[in-house]
Structure formats: C-alpha cells, structure tokens
Short mmCIF file of C-alpha atoms and ligand atoms in Angstrom, two decimals:
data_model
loop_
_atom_site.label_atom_id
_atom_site.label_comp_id
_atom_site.label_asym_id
_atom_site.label_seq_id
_atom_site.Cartn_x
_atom_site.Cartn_y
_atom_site.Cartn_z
CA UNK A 1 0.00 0.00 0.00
CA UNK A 2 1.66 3.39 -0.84
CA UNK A 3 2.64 5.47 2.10
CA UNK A 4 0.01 8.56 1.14
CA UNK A 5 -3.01 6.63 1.56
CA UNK A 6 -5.01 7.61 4.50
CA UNK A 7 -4.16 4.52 6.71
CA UNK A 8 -1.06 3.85 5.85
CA UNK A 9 0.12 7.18 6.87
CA UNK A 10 -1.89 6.75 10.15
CA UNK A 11 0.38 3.59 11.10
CA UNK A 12 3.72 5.10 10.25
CA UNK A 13 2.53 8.29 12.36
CA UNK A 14 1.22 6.09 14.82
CA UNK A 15 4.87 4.03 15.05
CA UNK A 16 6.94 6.49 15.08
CA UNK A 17 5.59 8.21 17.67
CA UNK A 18 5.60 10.92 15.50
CA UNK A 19 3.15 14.21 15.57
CA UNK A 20 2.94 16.85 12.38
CA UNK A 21 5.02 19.50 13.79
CA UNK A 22 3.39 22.77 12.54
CA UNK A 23 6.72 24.93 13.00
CA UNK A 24 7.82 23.00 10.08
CA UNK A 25 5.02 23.65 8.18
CA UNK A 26 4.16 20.01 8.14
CA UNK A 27 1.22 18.59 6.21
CA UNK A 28 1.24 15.58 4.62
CA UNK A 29 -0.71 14.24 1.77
CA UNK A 30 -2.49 11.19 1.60
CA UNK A 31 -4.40 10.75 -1.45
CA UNK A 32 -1.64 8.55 -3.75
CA UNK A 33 -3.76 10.08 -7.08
CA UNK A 34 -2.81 13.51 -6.10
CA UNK A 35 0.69 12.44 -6.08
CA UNK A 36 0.70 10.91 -9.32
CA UNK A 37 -0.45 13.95 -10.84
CA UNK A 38 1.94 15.70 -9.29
CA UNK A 39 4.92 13.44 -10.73
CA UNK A 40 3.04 13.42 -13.84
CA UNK A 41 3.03 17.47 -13.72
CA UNK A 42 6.69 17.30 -13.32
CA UNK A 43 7.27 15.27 -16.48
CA UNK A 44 9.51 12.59 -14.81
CA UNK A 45 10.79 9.64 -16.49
CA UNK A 46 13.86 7.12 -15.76
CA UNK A 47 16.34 9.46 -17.01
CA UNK A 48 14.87 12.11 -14.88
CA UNK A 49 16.98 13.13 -11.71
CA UNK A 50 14.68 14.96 -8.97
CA UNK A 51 15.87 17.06 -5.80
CA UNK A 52 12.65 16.86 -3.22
CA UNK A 53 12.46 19.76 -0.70
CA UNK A 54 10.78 18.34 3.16
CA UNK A 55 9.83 14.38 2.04
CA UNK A 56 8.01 14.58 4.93
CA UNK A 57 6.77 10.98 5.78
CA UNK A 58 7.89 10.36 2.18
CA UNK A 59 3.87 10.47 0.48
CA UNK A 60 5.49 12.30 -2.58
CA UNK A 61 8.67 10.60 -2.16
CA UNK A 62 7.25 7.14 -2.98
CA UNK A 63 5.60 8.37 -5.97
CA UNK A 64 8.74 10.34 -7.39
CA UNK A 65 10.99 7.14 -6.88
CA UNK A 66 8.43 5.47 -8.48
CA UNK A 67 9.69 7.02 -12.25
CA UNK A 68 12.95 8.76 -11.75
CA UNK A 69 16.38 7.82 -11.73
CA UNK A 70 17.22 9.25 -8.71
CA UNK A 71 15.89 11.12 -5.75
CA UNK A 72 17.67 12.95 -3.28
CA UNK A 73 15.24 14.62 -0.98
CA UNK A 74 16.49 17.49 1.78
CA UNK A 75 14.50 17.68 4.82
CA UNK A 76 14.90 19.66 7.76
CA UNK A 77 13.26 17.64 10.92
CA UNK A 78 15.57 15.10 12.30
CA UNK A 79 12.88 12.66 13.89
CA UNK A 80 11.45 11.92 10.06
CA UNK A 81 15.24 10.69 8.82
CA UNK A 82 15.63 7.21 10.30
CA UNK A 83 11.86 6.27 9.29
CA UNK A 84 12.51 7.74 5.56
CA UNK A 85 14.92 5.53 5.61
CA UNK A 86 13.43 2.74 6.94
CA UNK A 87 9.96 3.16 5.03
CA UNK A 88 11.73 3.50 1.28
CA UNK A 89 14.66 0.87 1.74
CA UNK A 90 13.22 -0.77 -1.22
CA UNK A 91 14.66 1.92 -3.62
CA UNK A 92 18.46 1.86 -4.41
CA UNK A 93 17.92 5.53 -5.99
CA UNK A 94 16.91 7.38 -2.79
CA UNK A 95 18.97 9.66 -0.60
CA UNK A 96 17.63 11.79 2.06
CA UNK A 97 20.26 14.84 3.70
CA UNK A 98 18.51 16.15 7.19
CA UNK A 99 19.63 19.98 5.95
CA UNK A 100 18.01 23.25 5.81
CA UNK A 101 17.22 23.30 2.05
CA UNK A 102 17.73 27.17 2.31
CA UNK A 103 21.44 26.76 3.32
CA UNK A 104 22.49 23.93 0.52
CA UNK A 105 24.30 25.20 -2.34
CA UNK A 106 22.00 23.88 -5.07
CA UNK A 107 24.78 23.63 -8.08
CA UNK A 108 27.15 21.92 -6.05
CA UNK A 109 24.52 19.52 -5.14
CA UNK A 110 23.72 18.89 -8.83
CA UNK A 111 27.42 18.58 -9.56
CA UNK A 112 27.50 16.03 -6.74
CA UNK A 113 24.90 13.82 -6.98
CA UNK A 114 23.67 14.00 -10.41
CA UNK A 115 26.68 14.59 -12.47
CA UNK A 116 25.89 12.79 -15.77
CA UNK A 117 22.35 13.53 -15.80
CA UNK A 118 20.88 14.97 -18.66
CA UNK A 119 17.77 16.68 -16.71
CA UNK A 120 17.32 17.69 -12.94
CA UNK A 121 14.30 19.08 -11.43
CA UNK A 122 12.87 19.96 -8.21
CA UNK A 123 9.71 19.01 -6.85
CA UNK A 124 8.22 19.74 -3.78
CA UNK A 125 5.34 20.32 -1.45
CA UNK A 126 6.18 23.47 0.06
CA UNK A 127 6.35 23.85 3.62
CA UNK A 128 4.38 26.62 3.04
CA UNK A 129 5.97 29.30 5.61
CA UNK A 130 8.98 29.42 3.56
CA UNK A 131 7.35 29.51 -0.08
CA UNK A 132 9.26 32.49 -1.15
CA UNK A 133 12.35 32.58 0.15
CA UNK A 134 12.68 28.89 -1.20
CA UNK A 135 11.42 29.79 -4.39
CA UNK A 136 13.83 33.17 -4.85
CA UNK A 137 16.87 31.05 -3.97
CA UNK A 138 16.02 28.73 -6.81
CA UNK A 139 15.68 32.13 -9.05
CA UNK A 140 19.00 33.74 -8.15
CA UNK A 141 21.13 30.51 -7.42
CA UNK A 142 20.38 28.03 -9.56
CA UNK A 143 21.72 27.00 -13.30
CA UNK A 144 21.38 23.49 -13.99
CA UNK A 145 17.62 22.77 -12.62
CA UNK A 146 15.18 22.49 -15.77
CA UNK A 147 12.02 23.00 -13.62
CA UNK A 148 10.41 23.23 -10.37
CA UNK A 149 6.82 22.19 -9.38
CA UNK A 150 5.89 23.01 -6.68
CA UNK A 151 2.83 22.98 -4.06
CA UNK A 152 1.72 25.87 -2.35
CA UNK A 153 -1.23 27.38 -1.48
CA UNK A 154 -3.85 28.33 -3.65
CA UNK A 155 -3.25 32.41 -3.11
CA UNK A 156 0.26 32.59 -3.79
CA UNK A 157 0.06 30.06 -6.81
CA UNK A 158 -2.56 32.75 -7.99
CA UNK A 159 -0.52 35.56 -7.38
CA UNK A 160 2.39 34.25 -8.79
CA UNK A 161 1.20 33.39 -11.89
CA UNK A 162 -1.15 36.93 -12.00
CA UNK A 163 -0.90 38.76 -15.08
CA UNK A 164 -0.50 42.41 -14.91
CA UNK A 165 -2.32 44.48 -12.21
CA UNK A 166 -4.51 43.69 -9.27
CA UNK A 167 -4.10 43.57 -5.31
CA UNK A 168 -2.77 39.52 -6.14
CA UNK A 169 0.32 40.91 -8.05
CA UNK A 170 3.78 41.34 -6.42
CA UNK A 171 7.35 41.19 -6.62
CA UNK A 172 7.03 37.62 -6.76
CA UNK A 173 5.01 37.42 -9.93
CA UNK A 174 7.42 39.77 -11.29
CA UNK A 175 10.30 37.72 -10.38
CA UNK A 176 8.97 34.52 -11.61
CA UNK A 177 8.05 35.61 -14.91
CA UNK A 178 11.63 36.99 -15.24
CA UNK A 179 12.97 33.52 -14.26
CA UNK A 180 10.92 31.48 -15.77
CA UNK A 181 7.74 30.47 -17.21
CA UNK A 182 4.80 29.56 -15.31
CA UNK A 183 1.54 28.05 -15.15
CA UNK A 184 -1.23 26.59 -12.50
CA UNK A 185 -0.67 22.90 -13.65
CA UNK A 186 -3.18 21.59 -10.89
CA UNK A 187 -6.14 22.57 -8.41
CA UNK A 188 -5.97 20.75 -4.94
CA UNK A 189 -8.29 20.48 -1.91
CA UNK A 190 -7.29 21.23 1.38
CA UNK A 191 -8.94 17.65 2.21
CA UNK A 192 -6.15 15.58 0.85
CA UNK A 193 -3.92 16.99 3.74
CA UNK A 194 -3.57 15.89 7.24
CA UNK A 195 -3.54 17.73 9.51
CA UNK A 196 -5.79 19.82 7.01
CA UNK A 197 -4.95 23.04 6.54
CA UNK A 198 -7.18 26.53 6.34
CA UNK A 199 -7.13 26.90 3.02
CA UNK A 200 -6.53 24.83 -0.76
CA UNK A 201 -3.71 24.23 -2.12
CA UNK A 202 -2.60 24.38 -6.50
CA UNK A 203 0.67 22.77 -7.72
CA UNK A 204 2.64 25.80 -9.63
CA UNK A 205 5.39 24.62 -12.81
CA UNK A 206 8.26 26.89 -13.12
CA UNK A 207 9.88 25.83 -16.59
CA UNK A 208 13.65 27.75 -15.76
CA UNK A 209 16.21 29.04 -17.78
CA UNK A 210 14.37 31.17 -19.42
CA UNK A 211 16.14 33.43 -21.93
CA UNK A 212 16.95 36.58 -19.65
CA UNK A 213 15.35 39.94 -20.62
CA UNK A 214 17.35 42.28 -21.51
CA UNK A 215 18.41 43.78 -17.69
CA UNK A 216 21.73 46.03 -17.70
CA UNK A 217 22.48 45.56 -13.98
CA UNK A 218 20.84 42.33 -12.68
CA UNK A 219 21.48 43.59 -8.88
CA UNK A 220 19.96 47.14 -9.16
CA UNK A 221 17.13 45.46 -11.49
CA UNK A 222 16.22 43.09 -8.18
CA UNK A 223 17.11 46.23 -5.79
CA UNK A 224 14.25 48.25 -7.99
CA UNK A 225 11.56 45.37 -7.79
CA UNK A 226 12.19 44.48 -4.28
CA UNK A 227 11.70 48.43 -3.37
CA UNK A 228 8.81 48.92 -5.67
CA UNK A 229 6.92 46.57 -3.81
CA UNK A 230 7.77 47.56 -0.47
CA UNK A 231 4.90 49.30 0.85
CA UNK A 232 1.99 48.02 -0.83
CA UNK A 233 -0.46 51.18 -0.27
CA UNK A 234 2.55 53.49 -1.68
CA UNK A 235 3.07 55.03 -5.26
CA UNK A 236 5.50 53.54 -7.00
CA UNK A 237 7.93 57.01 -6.79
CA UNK A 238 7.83 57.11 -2.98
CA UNK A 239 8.76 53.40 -3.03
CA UNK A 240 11.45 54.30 -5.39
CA UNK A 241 13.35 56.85 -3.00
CA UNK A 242 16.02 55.34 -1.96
CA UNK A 243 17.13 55.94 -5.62
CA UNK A 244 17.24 59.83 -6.28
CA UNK A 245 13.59 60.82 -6.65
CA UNK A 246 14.14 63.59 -8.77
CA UNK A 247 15.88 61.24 -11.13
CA UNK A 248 13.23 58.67 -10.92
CA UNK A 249 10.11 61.15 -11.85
CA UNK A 250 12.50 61.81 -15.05
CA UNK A 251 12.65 58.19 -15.82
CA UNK A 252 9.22 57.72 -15.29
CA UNK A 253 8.35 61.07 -17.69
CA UNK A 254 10.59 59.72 -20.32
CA UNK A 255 9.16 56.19 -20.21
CA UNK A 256 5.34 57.84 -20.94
CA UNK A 257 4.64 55.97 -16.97
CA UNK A 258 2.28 58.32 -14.91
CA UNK A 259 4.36 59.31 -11.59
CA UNK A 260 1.51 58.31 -9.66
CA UNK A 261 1.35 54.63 -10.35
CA UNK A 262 1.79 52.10 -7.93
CA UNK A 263 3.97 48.95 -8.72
CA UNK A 264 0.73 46.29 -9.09
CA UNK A 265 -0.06 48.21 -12.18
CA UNK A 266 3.63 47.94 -14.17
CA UNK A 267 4.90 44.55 -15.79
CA UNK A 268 8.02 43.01 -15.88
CA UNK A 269 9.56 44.83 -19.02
CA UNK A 270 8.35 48.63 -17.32
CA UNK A 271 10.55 47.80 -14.42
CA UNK A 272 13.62 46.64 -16.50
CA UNK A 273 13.35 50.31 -18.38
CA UNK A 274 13.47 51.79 -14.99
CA UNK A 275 16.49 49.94 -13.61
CA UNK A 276 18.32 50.59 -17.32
CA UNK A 277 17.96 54.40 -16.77
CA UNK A 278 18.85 54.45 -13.48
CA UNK A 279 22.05 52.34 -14.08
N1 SAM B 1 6.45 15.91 1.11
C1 SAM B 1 5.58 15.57 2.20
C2 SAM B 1 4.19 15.37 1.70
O1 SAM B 1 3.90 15.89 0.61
O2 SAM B 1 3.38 14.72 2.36
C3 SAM B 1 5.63 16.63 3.31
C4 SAM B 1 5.35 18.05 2.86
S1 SAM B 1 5.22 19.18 4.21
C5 SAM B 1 4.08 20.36 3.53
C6 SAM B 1 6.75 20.13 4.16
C7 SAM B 1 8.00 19.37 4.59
O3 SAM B 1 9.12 20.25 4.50
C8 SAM B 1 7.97 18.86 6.02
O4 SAM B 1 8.41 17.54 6.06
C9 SAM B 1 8.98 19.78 6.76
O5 SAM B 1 9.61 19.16 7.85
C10 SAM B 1 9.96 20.09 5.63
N2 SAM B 1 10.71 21.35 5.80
C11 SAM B 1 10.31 22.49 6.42
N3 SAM B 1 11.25 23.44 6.33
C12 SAM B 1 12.28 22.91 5.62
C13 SAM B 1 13.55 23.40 5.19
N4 SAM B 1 13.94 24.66 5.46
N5 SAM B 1 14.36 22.57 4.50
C14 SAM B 1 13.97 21.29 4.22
N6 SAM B 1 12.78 20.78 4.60
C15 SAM B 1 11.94 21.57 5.28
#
C-alpha cells in the first residue's frame, strides 16, 4: 500500500511516535492520485533526476521514486530521517540529507549527486511558511535545474502566476516571470492533507532558464523590484526613493509611466526600463 493513503500514513505516524510539527510547516498528503499527478506534472521519467524539498513521511517521495532515476530529498526535521529511511529501503535511488534546504548550495549539489544527468528538477510540497524565500533562492542561485513544481497554497500560486495588475500581483510574480515560465498545472483540496490546513492548495510549474530579458544591472534590477513593492499602499515614486527621486520622476516622464502609479499596475519589461535608466 503506498505510504500517502489515509491509513497507511496513520500507522507510520502512529509508530513512530511521530506528531505533524506545525513549525515545520508540516502537512502531509495522503491521497496517492494527487501524487501521481503531481509526478506526472513534473514530467519525470527514468532518465529524470529529482531534488525533493521536506519528504516529509515520504507520500510524494514514494511516488517520485516510483519514475525517476534518482531522488535525493532534503529535509529539515531530524525525527522523520531514520523512518525515511526505513519506510523506502526498497529503492536503491533514494537519498535523504537532514539539511536546511535554504542553506544547501543547489549547483554543487547537482554537480555532486547527479553529475551525468541529462535533466534535474525539483519538486516539492512546500512547507508553506517558507514559499518564497525557497522559491527566490532557486531564481537567483540556480543554473542546472530544468524546472520546479511546486505545491503551495492556492493564493500565492494565484498571485504568482497573475498577469498584470490587481491587489494579487507582487514582486514575486514579477520575479517569476523573469525567471521562468509559469503556469497553475493543478487545483488541490485542502482535504487531501492531514492535519488539514485553512485553506486549498494548486501545484505551480516553473519551466527555468528562461532566456533573460534584456536587464543592464541584474542587482539594481532586483534592488528596484524588491523596493517597488515595499509598501503596498505606496506610489510607485515614494517606493522608489532610496534611488534619487528627482531622477526617478524623469525616468518615469521619459518612459510615458504616470508618476503616480503604484507597482501592481507595471509589468516586468516597465521595471527593467526603470532599472536601465537608473544604471
Ligand atoms: N512531502 C511531504 C508530503 O507531501 O506529504 C511533506 C510536505 S510538508 C508540507 C513540508 C515538509 O518540509 C515537512 O516535512 C517539513 O519538515 C519540511 N521542511 C520544512 N522546512 C524545511 C527546510 N527549510 N528545509 C527542508 N525541509 C523543510
């Protein structure tokens, strides 16, 4: 029986001795179709190596092995290493490393572990507390992963993916559609959780490697979207101070953008003229 099916997750809980530990942002899945679709989302096959962030009990874990060539899954809580271990000793192709995945150095774990491999991705379910900071590392650090899917919840899947404009669009969007291209590749209930969380859950793909747009300064590009964003309620220009606001209301003339905009209502291409002209 696979490991995210409702009572086999119950017995390997109940074994343990172990409890979801919320500071971890621990919720496991156990609905095994969920899981495929996930794998299948990911486009994995036995050439396919896969980096899992927080296997958890090792639901998604099972299902990855399952089709790739190798896993090696990094997950922070101690107590779940032995019993990952222990519950997916039948796969030769499975490593788990009980590290922060926020302090690995990602291409030096590609070089290491996957060497000859002719794709790598990253799959995870997010622990959700962590979403973006995990997903911005994988922006700025990365070079050799071909895609990430990822689960988060349903908001910031939505917001992320946002087109131009609206209270859901952020720095985020911004970032990921200068990184890569992405799409909603699946709708999830909050019922195939336990514990269950508040709200529903979607399954973002991030196809990397995108060709980069045509940025100057990479740095002040990131400094620029990072500030715009800052303060939600405040015009774009006020955002932008810490850059010389006389200089900035220029820019903005010369690039036909009304001074009293507010970052939600740019796209990616209006802040990469802005961080040009300031450059
Ligand atoms: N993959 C499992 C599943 O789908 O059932 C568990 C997913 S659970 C939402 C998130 C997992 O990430 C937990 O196992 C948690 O301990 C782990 N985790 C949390 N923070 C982490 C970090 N910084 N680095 C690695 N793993 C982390």
């Amino acid at each position: 029986m696979r490991i995210a099916t409702y009572s086999r997750t119950f017995q390997i809980l109940k074994d343990y001795g172990i409890y979801a530990n919320k500071s971890f942002g621990q919720n496991f899945i156990i609905e095994y179709k969920i899981i495929d679709k996930i794998v299948d989302a990911a486009t994995i096959d036995k050439e396919t190596g896969v980096i899992e962030i927080g296997p958890g009990i090792g639901a998604l874990t099972e299902g990855l092995l399952l089709k790739a060539k190798k896993v090696v899954a990094f997950e922070i809580d101690k107590k779940l290493i032995d019993l990952l271990n222990n519950e997916l000793k039948d796969f030769d192709n499975f490593t788990v490393i009980n590290q922060d995945f926020l302090e690995i150095n990602i291409d030096e774990v590609v070089e290491k572990y996957f060497k000859d491999f002719e794709r790598v991705v990253i799959v995870s379910n997010l622990p959700y507390y962590i979403t973006t900071p995990i997903l911005i590392k994988i922006f700025e650090e990365s070079t050799k992963i071909e895609s990430v899917t990822a689960m988060m919840q349903k908001e910031v899947g939505q917001r992320i993916c946002a087109k131009k404009g609206g209270k859901e669009y952020n720095n985020l969007s911004i970032m990921s559609s200068y990184y890569s291209d992405c799409h909603i590749a699946l709708h999830v209930s909050k019922n195939i959780f336990t514990p269950r969380p508040n709200v529903d859950s979607c399954v973002v793909k991030f196809i990397l490697n995108k060709k980069k747009e045509n940025v100057k300064n990479e740095k002040l590009f990131l400094n620029v979207l990072r500030s715009s964003f800052a303060m939600r309620r405040k015009k774009l220009i006020n955002n932008l101070e810490i850059f010389d606001k006389e200089k900035v209301k220029e820019i903005l003339l010369k690039l036909n953008i009304n001074e009293n905009v507010r970052a939600e209502e740019l796209e990616l291409n209006d802040f990469i003229n802005i961080a040009n002209n300031l450059e």
